[in-house]
Coordinates of C-alpha atoms and ligand atoms in Angstrom, one line a residue:
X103 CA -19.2 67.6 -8.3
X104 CA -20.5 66.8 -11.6
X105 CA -17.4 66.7 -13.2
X106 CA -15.9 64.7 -10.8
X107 CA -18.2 61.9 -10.9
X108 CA -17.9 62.2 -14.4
X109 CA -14.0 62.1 -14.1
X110 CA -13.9 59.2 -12.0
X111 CA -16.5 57.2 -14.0
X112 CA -13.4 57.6 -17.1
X113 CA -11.0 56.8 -14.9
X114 CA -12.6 53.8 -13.7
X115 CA -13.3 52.6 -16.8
X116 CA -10.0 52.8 -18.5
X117 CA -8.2 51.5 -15.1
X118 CA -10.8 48.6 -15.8
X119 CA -9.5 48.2 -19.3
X120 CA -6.0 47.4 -18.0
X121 CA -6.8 44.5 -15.4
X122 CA -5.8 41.1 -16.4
X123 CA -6.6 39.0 -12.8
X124 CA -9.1 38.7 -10.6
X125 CA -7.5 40.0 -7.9
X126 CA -6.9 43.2 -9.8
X127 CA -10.1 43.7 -10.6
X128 CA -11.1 43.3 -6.8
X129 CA -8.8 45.7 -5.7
X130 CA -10.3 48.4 -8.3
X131 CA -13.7 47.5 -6.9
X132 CA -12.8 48.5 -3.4
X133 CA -10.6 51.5 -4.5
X134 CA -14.3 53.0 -6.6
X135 CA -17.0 51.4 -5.1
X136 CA -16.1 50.0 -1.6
X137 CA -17.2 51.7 1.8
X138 CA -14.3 53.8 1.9
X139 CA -14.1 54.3 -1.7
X140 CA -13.6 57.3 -4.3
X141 CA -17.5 57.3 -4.8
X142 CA -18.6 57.0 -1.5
X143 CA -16.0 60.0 -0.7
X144 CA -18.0 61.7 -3.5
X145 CA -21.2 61.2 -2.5
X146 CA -20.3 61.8 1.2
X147 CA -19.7 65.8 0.1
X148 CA -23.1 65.7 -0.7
X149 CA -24.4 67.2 2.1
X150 CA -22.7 70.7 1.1
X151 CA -24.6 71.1 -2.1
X152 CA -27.5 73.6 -2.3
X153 CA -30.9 71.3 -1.9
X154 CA -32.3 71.9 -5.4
X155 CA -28.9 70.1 -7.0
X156 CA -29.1 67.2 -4.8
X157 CA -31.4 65.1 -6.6
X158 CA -29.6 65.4 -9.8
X159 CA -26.5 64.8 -8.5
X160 CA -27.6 61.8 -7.0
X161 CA -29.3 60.3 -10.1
X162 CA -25.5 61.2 -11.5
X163 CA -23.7 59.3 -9.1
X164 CA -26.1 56.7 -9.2
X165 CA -25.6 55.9 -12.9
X166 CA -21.8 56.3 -12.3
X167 CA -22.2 53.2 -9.7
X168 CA -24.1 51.3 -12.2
X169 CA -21.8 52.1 -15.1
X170 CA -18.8 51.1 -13.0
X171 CA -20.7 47.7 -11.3
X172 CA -21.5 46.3 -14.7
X173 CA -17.9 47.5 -16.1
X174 CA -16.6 45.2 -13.4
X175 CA -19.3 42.3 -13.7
X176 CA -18.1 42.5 -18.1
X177 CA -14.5 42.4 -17.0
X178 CA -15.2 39.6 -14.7
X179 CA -16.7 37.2 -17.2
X180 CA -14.2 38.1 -19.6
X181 CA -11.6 37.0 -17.2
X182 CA -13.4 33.7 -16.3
X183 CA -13.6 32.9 -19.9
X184 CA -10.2 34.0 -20.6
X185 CA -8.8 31.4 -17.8
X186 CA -11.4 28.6 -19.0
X187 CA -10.1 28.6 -22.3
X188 CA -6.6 28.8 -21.2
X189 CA -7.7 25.5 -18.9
X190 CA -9.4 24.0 -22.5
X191 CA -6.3 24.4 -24.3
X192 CA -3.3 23.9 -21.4
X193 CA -5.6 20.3 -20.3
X194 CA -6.4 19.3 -24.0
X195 CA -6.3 15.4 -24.3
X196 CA -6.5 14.2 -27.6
X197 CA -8.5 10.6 -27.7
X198 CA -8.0 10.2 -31.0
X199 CA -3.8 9.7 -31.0
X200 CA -2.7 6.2 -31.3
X201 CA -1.9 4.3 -27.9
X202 CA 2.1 4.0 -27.5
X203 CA 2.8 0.2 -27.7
X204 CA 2.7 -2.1 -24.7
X205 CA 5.1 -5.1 -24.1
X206 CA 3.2 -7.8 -23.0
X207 CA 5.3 -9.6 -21.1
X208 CA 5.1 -14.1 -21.0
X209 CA 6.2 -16.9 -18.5
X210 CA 10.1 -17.5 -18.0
X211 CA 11.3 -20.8 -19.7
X212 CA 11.6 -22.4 -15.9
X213 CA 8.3 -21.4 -15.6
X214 CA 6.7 -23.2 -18.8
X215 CA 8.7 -26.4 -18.3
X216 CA 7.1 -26.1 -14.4
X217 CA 3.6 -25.6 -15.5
X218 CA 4.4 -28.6 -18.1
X219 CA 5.4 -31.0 -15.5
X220 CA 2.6 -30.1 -13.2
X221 CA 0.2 -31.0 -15.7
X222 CA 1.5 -34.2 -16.4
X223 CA 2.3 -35.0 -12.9
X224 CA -1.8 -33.7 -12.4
X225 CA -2.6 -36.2 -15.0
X226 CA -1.0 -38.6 -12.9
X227 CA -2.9 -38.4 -10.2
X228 CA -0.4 -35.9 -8.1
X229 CA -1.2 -33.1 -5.6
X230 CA 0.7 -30.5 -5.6
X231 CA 2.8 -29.8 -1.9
X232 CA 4.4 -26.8 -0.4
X233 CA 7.3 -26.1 2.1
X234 CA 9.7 -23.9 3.5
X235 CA 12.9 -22.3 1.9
X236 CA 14.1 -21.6 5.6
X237 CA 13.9 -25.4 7.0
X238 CA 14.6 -26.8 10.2
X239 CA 17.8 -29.3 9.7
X240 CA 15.2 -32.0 11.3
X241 CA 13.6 -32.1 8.6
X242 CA 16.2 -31.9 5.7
X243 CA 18.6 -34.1 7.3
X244 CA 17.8 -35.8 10.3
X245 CA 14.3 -37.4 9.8
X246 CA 15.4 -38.1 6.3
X247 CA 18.1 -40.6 7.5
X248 CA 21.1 -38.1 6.6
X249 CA 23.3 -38.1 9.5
X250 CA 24.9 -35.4 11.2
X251 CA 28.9 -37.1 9.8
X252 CA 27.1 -36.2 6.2
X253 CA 29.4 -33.7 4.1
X254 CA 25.5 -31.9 3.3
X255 CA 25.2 -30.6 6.7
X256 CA 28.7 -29.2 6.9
X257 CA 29.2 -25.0 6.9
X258 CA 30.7 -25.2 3.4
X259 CA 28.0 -26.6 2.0
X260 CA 24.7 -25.7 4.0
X261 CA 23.8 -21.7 4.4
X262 CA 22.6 -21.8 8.0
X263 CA 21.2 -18.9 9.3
X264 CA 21.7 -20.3 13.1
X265 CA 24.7 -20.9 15.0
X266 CA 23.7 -24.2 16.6
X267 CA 23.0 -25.8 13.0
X268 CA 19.1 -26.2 14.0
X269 CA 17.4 -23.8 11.0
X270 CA 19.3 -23.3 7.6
X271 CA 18.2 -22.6 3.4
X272 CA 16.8 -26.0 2.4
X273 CA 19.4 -28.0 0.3
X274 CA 16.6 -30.3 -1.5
X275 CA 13.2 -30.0 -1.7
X276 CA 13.3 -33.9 -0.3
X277 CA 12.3 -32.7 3.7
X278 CA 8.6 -31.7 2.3
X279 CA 8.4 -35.5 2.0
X280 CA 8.6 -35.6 5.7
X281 CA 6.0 -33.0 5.9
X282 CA 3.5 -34.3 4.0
X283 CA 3.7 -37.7 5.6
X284 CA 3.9 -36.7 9.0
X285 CA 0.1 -35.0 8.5
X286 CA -1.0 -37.6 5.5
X287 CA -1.9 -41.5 5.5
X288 CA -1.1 -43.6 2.1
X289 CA -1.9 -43.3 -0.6
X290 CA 0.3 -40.5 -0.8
X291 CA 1.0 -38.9 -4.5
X292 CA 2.5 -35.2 -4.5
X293 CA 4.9 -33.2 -5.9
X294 CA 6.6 -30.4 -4.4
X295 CA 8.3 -27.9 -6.8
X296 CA 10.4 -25.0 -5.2
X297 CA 13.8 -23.4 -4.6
X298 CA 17.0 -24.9 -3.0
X299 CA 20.4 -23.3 -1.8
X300 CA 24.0 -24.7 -1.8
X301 CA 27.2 -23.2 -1.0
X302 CA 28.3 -23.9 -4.6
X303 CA 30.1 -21.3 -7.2
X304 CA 28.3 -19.9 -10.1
X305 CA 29.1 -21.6 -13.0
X306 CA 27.4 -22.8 -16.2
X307 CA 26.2 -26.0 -14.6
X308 CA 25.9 -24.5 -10.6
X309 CA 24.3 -21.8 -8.7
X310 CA 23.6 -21.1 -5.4
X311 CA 20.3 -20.9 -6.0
X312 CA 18.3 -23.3 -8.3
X313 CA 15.1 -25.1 -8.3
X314 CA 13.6 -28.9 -8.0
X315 CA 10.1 -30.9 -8.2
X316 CA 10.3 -33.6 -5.3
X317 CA 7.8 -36.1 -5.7
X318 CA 6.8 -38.6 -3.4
X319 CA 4.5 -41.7 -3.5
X320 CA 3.4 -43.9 -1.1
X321 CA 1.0 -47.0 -1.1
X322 CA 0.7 -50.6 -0.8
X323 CA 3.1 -52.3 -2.9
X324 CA 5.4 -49.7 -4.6
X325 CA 7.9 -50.8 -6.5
X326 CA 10.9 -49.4 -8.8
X327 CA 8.7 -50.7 -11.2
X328 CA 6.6 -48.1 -10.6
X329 CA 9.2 -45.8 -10.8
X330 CA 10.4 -46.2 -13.5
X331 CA 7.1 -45.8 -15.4
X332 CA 6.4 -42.8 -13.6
X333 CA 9.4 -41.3 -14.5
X334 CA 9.6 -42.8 -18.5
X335 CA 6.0 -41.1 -18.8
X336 CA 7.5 -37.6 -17.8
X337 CA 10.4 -37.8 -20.5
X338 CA 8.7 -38.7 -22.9
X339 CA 5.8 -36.2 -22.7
X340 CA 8.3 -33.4 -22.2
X341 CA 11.1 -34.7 -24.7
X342 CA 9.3 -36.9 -27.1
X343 CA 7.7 -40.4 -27.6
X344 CA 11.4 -41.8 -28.5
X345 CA 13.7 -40.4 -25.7
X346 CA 15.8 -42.7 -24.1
X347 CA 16.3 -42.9 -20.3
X348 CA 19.3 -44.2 -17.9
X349 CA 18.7 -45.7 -14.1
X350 CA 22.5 -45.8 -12.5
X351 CA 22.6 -47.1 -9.7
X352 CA 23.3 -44.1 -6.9
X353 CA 23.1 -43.6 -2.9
X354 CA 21.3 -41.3 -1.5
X355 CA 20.5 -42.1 2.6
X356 CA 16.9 -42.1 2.7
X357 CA 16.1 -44.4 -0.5
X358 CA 17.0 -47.8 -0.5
X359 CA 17.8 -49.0 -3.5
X360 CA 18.8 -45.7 -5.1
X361 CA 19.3 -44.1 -8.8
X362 CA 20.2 -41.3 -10.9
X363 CA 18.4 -41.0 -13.9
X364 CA 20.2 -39.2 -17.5
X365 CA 17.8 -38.9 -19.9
X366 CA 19.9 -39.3 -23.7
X367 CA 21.5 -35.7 -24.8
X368 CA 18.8 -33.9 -26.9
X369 CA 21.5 -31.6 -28.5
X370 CA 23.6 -34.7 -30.1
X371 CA 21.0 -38.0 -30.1
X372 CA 23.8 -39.6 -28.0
X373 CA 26.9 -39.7 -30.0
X374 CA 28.6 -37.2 -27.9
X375 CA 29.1 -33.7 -27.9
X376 CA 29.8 -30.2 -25.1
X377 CA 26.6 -30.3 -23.6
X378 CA 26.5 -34.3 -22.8
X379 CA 30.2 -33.6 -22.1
X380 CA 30.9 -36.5 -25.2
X381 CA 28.8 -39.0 -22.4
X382 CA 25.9 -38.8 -24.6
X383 CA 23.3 -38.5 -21.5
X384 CA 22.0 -35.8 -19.3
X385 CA 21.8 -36.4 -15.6
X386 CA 17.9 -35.4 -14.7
X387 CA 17.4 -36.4 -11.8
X388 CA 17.7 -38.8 -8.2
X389 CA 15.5 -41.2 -7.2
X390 CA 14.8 -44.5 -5.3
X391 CA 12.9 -46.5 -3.2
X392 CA 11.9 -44.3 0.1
X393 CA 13.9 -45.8 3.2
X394 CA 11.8 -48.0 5.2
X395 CA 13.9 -45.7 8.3
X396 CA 12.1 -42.7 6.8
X397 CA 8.3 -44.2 6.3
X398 CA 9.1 -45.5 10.2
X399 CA 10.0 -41.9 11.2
X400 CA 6.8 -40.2 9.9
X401 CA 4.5 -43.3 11.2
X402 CA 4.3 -44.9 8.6
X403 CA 4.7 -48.9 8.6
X404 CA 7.5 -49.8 6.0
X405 CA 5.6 -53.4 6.3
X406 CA 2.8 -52.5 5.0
X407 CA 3.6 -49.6 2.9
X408 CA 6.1 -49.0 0.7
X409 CA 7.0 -45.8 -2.0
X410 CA 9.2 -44.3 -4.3
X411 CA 10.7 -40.4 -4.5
X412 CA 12.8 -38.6 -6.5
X413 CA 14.1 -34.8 -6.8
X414 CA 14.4 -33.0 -10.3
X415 CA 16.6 -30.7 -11.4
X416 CA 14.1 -27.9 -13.2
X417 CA 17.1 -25.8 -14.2
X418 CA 18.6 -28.8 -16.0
X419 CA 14.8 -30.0 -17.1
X420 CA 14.7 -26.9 -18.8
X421 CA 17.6 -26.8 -20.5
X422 CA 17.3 -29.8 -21.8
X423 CA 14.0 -28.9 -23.1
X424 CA 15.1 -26.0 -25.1
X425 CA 19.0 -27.0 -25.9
X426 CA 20.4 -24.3 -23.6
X427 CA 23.9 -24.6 -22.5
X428 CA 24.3 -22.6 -19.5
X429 CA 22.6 -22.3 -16.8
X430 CA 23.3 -18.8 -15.7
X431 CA 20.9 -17.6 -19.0
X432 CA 18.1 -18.4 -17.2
X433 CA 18.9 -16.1 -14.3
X434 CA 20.6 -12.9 -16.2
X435 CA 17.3 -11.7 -17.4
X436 CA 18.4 -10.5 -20.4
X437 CA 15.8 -10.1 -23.1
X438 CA 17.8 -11.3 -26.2
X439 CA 17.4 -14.6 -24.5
X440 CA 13.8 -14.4 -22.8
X441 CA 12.3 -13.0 -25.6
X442 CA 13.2 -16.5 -27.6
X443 CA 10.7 -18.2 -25.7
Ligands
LIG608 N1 17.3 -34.7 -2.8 C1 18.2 -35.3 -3.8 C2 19.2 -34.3 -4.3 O1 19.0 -33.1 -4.1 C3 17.4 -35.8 -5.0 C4 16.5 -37.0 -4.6 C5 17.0 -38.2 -4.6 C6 15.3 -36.8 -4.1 C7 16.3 -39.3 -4.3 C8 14.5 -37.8 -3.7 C9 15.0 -39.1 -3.8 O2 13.3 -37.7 -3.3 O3 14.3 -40.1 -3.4 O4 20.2 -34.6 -4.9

């Protein structure tokens, strides 16, 4: 009996030797020291030895157990350290390598000559309004004196999204006017910059999709007069001291008198060239004196009050800022061109 506990200490120990997982190693525990393990099956034979070779026998088999326990306890430790340095190495971070580079990225064109405007409109004395892309045609057209025989409010040229012509994509940023009045008593000074939507072809002048700053200003005794400063200040803080401007006199149904404004071509000083198309001005932007029908409509007394609006182009604002010749560069986001701003 000797020689087998003997035996299977050796073999225990090199079956150790071999184990490379815990789950190994548990399964050789059970196999030599669990319940119904080789030991116990050892020691269980026990009872057929003569009395006087018990004790010795036992302190054997006892120091086989021991031999075998801390055998397993040195192979588990080894194992834990072998998978924590595995862990070290496979999850190393190294701090100390360089950063890869980051693109910051910066406001679109569109979006600098916006925040340039608003600050000199802010400087003016403006608030700033908001309304709806998806507007009610009550407010684009009928409260601002554009009558339903207009050519604006036919299919080809409005996107409505109902059948009965109520609701359709905003065509000017003008019905925000009618907003603001209906909930504000003169003096009324705002700008409302946002997005518009025409049935139009894309082309280097058109999109279906550009943008405008209404503004709108209503108090006792507003002139043209006051227009025109208004709208002289603006060019020449965005364009420079010496830009010239051009009121032409224009129609549009809810001012009365009504302009267009062309600012003189930044690309050729005003001797002519492709951009001005040889005209040597830049149409900016509509105006006029609000409609004493549309001051009426939003409770306002045209008597007593009186105010002056206009709708900008910001796409053509823009371009004439920075000399660009066609409009769709400012919606291809392509880097060669944003990054030049
Ligand atoms: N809404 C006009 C357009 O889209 C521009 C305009 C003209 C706006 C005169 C106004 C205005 O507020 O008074 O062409």
């Amino acid at each position: 009996m000797k020689e087998r506990l003997e035996q299977l200490k050796e073999e225990a120990i090199s079956a150790l030797n071999t184990v490379t997982s815990g789950q190994m190693l548990e399964l050789l525990r059970v196999k030599y020291l669990g319940k119904k393990g080789e030991l116990t099956a050892i020691l269980k034979q026990m009872g057929s030895l003569p009395a006087e070779q018990r004790p010795t026998v036992g302190q054997i088999a006892n120091r086989v157990r021991t031999i075998i326990d801390e055998a397993i306890a040195k192979k588990s430790s080894e194992l834990e350290e072998m998978s924590m340095a595995n862990r070290l190495e496979s999850e190393a971070l190294d701090v100390t390598i360089p950063g890869g580079e980051f693109q910051f990225g910066h406001r679109h064109p569109m979006t600098i000559v916006l925040d340039e405007a608003k600050d000199i409109f802010i400087g003016m004395g403006f608030d700033i309004a908001e309304g709806p892309e998806v507007e009610l045609s009550y407010y684009d057209f009928d409260k601002l004196n554009i009558p339903i025989t207009h050519p604006a409010r036919e299919w080809t040229d409005t996107f409505y999204t109902t059948q009965d012509e109520s609701v359709h994509l905003r065509c000017q940023t003008s019905p925000v006017q009618v907003r603001v009045m209906e909930k504000k008593r003169p003096p009324i000074r705002v700008i409302s910059p946002g997005r518009v939507y025409r049935k139009d072809e894309v082309d280097a002048s058109h999109s279906p999709m550009f943008h405008q700053i209404e503004g709108l200003v209503v108090d006792r005794g507003v002139t043209m007069g006051d227009l025109k400063g208004t709208l002289n200040l603006l060019v020449s803080r965005l364009y420079g001291e010496n830009t010239k401007t051009r009121f032409r006199p224009h129609h549009f149904p809810f001012t009365e008198p009504s302009c267009e404004v062309d600012v003189q071509c930044v690309v050729c000083g005003g001797s002519g060239c492709r951009t001005c198309k040889q005209s040597g001005w830049i149409e900016l932007l509509g105006a006029g004196v609000v409609h004493p029908k549309v001051l009426a409509g939003c409770g306002i007394d045209p008597d007593e009050y009186s105010g002056f609006a206009f709708g900008i182009g910001l796409e053509r604002m823009t371009m004439l800022r920075y000399g660009i010749d066609d409009m769709r560069l400012l919606f291809e986001n392509d880097m060669r061109f944003l990054n030049q701003f």
